[in-house]
mmCIF file of C-alpha atoms in Angstrom:
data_model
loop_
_atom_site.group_PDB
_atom_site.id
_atom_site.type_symbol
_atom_site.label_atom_id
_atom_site.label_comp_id
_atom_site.label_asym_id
_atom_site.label_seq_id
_atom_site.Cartn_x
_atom_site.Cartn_y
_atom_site.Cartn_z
ATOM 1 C CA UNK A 1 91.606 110.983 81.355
ATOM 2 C CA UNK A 2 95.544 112.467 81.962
ATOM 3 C CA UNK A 3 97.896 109.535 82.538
ATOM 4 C CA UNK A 4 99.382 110.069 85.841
ATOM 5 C CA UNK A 5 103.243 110.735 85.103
ATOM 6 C CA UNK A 6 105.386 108.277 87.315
ATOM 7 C CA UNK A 7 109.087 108.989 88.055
ATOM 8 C CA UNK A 8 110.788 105.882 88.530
ATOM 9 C CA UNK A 9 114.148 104.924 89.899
ATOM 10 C CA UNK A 10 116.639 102.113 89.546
ATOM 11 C CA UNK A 11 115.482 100.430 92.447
ATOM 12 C CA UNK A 12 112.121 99.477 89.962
ATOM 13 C CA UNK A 13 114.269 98.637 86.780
ATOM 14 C CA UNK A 14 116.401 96.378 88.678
ATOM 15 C CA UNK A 15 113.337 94.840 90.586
ATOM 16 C CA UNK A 16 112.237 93.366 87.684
ATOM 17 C CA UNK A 17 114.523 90.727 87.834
ATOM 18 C CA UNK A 18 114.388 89.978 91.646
ATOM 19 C CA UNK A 19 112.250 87.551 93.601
ATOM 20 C CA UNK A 20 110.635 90.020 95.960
ATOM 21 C CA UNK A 21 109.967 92.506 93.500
ATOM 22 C CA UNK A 22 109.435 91.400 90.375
ATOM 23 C CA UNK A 23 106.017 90.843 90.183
ATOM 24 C CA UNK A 24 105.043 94.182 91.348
ATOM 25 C CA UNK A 25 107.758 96.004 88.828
ATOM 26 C CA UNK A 26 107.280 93.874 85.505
ATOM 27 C CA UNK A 27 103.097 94.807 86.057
ATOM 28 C CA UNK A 28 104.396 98.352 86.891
ATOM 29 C CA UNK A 29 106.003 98.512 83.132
ATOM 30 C CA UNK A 30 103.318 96.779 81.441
ATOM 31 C CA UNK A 31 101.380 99.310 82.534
ATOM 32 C CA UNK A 32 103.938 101.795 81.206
ATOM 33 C CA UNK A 33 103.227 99.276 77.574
ATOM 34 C CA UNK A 34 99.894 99.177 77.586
ATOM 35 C CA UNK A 35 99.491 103.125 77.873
ATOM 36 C CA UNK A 36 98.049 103.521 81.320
ATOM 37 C CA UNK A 37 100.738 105.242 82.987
ATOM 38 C CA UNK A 38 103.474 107.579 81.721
ATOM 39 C CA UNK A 39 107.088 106.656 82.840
ATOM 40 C CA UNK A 40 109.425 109.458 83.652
ATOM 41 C CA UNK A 41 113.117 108.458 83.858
ATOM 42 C CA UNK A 42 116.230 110.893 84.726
ATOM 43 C CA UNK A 43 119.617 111.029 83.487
ATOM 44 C CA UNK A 44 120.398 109.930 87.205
ATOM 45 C CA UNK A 45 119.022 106.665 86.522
ATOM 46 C CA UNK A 46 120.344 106.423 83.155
ATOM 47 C CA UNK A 47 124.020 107.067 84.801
ATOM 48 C CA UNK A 48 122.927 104.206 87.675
ATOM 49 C CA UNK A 49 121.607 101.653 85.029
ATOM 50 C CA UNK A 50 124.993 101.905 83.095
ATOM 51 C CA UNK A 51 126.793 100.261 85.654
ATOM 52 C CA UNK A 52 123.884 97.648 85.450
ATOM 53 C CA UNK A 53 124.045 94.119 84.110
ATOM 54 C CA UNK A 54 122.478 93.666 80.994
ATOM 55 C CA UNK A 55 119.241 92.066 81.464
ATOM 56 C CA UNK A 56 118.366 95.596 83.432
ATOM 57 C CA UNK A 57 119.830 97.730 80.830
ATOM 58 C CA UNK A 58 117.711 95.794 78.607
ATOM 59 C CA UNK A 59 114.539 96.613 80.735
ATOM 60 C CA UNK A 60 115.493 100.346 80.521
ATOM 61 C CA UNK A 61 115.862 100.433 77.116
ATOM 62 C CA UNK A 62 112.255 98.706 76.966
ATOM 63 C CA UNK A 63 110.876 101.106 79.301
ATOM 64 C CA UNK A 64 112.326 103.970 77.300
ATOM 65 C CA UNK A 65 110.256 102.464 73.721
ATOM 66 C CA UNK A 66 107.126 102.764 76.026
ATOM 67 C CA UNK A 67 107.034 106.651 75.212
ATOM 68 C CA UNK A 68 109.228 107.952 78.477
ATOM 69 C CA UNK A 69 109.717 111.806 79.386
ATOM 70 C CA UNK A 70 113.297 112.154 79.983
ATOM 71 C CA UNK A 71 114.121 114.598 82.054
ATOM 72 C CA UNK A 72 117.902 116.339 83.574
ATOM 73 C CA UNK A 73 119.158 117.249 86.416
ATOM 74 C CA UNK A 74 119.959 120.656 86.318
ATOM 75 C CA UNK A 75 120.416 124.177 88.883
ATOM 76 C CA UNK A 76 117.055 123.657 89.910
ATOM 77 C CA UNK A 77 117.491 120.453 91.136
ATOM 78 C CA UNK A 78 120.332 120.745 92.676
ATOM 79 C CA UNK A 79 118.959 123.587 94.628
ATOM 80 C CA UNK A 80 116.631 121.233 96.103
ATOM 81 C CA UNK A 81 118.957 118.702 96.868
ATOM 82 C CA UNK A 82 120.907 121.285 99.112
ATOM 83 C CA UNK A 83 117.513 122.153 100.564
ATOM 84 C CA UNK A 84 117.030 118.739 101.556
ATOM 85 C CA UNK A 85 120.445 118.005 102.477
ATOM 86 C CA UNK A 86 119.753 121.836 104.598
ATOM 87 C CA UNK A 87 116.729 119.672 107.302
ATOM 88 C CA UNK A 88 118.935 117.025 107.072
ATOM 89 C CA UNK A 89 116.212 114.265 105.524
ATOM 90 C CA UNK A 90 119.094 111.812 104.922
ATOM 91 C CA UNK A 91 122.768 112.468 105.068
ATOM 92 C CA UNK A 92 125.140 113.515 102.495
ATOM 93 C CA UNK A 93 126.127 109.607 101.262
ATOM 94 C CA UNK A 94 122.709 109.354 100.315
ATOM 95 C CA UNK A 95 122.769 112.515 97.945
ATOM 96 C CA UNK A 96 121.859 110.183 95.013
ATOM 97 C CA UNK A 97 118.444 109.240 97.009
ATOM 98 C CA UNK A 98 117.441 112.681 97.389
ATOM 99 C CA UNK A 99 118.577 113.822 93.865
ATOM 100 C CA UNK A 100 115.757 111.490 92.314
ATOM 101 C CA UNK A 101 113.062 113.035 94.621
ATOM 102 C CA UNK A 102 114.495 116.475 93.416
ATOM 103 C CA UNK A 103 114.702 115.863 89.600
ATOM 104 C CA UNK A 104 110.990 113.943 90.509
ATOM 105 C CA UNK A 105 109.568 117.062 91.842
ATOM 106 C CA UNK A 106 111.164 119.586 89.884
ATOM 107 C CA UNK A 107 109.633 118.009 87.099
ATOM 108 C CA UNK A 108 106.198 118.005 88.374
ATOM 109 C CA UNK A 109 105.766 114.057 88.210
ATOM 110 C CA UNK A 110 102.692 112.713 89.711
ATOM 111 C CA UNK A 111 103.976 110.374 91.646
ATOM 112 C CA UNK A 112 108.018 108.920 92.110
ATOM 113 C CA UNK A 113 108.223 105.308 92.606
ATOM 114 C CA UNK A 114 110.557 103.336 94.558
ATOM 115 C CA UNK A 115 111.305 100.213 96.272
ATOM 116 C CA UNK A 116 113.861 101.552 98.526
ATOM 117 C CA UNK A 117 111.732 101.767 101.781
ATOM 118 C CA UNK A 118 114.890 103.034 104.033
ATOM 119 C CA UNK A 119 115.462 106.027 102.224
ATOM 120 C CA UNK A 120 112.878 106.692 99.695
ATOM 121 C CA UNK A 121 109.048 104.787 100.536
ATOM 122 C CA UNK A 122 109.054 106.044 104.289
ATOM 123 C CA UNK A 123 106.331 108.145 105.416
ATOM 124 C CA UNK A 124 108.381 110.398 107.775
ATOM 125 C CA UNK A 125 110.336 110.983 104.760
ATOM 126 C CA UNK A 126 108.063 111.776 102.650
ATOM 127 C CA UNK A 127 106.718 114.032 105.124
ATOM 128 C CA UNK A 128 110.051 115.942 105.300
ATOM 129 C CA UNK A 129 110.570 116.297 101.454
ATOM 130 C CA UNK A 130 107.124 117.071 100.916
ATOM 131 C CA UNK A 131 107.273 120.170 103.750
ATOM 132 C CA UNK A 132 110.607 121.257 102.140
ATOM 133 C CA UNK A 133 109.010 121.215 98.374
ATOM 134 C CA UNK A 134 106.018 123.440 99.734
ATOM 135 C CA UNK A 135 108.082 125.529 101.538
ATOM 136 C CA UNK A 136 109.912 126.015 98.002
ATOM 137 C CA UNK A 137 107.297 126.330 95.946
ATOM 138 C CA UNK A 138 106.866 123.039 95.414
ATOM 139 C CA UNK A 139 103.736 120.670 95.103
ATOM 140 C CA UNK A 140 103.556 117.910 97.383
ATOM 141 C CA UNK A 141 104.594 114.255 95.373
ATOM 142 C CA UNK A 142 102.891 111.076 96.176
ATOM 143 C CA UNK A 143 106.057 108.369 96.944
ATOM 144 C CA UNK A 144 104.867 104.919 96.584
ATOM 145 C CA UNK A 145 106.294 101.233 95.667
ATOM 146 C CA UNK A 146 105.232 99.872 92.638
ATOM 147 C CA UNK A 147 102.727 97.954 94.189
ATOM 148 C CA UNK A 148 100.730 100.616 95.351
ATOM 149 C CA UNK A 149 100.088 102.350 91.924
ATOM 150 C CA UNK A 150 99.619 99.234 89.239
ATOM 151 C CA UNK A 151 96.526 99.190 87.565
#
C-alpha cells in the first residue's frame, strides 16, 4: 500500500510541545517513525523552525531521521502564491500561510497538515485554494489537523 505523503508545517512541529496539541502531533510523528506515513517538510519550515527554541528544532531534526522528502520553494510556487494572493484567499501578511499550501501542492503531497484553523484548516479556504489549484492545473489537496489523519 503507497504511504500517503503528508506536508507538514510549523504549526505541527511546534505543537508537539503544547498542551492542546501535543497529543495529536507527537502520534502524528510516530506515525512518521513507525513508517505509516511519509513526512514532507519545505525549506519554508526549515527557515520558520530556525527561529525556534530548541526542544522544536530538536523535533525537526527527529522528524527529518524519519526518512522526510524535502522539498523548495521555487518559480512554480511562487506562481501559485500570486495566484492565491490574485482571489484574495488571505491577504498579503499572510503570504507565508499560503506559500506552504503552494510548495504543498506543487509538490503533489497527499495531504498538508496544519493546526492553524484561521488561515490554513478552514473549509472555505480550502475550498478557495483547492478551485485555484484546479483551475491551474492543479489536483485538489486534502488540508487537515493532525488529528484527523493519525493512524
Amino acid at each position: 500500500m503507497k504511504k500517503l505523503r503528508i506536508y507538514i508545517d510549523t504549526s505541527v512541529v511546534g505543537g508537539c510541545f503544547d498542551d492542546e496539541f501535543s497529543e495529536w502531533s507527537n502520534l502524528l510523528v510516530d506515525n512518521f517513525r513507525k513508517g505509516y506515513l511519509k513526512p514532507i517538510v519545505s525549506d519554508m519550515l526549515a527557515d520558520e523552525i530556525s527561529r525556534a527554541p530548541a526542544r522544536v528544532k530538536d523535533k525537526y531534526r527527529e522528524i527529518l531521521d524519519y526518512g522526510a522528502e524535502e522539498v523548495a520553494t521555487d518559480a512554480t510556487v511562487l506562481k501559485l502564491v500570486q495566484d492565491y494572493l490574485h482571489r484574495k484567499i488571505l491577504d498579503t501578511k499572510f503570504k507565508s500561510d499560503l506559500t506552504h499550501i503552494a510548495l504543498a501542492t506543487v509538490h503533489n503531497a497527499d495531504v498538508l497538515v496544519s493546526w492553524n484553523f484561521k488561515h490554513i484548516v478552514q473549509y472555505a479556504k480550502i475550498s478557495q485554494f483547492n478551485a485555484v489549484n484546479i483551475e491551474q492545473g492543479y489536483k485538489t489537496i486534502g488540508i487537515y489537523s493532525p488529528r484527523e489523519v493519525v493512524l
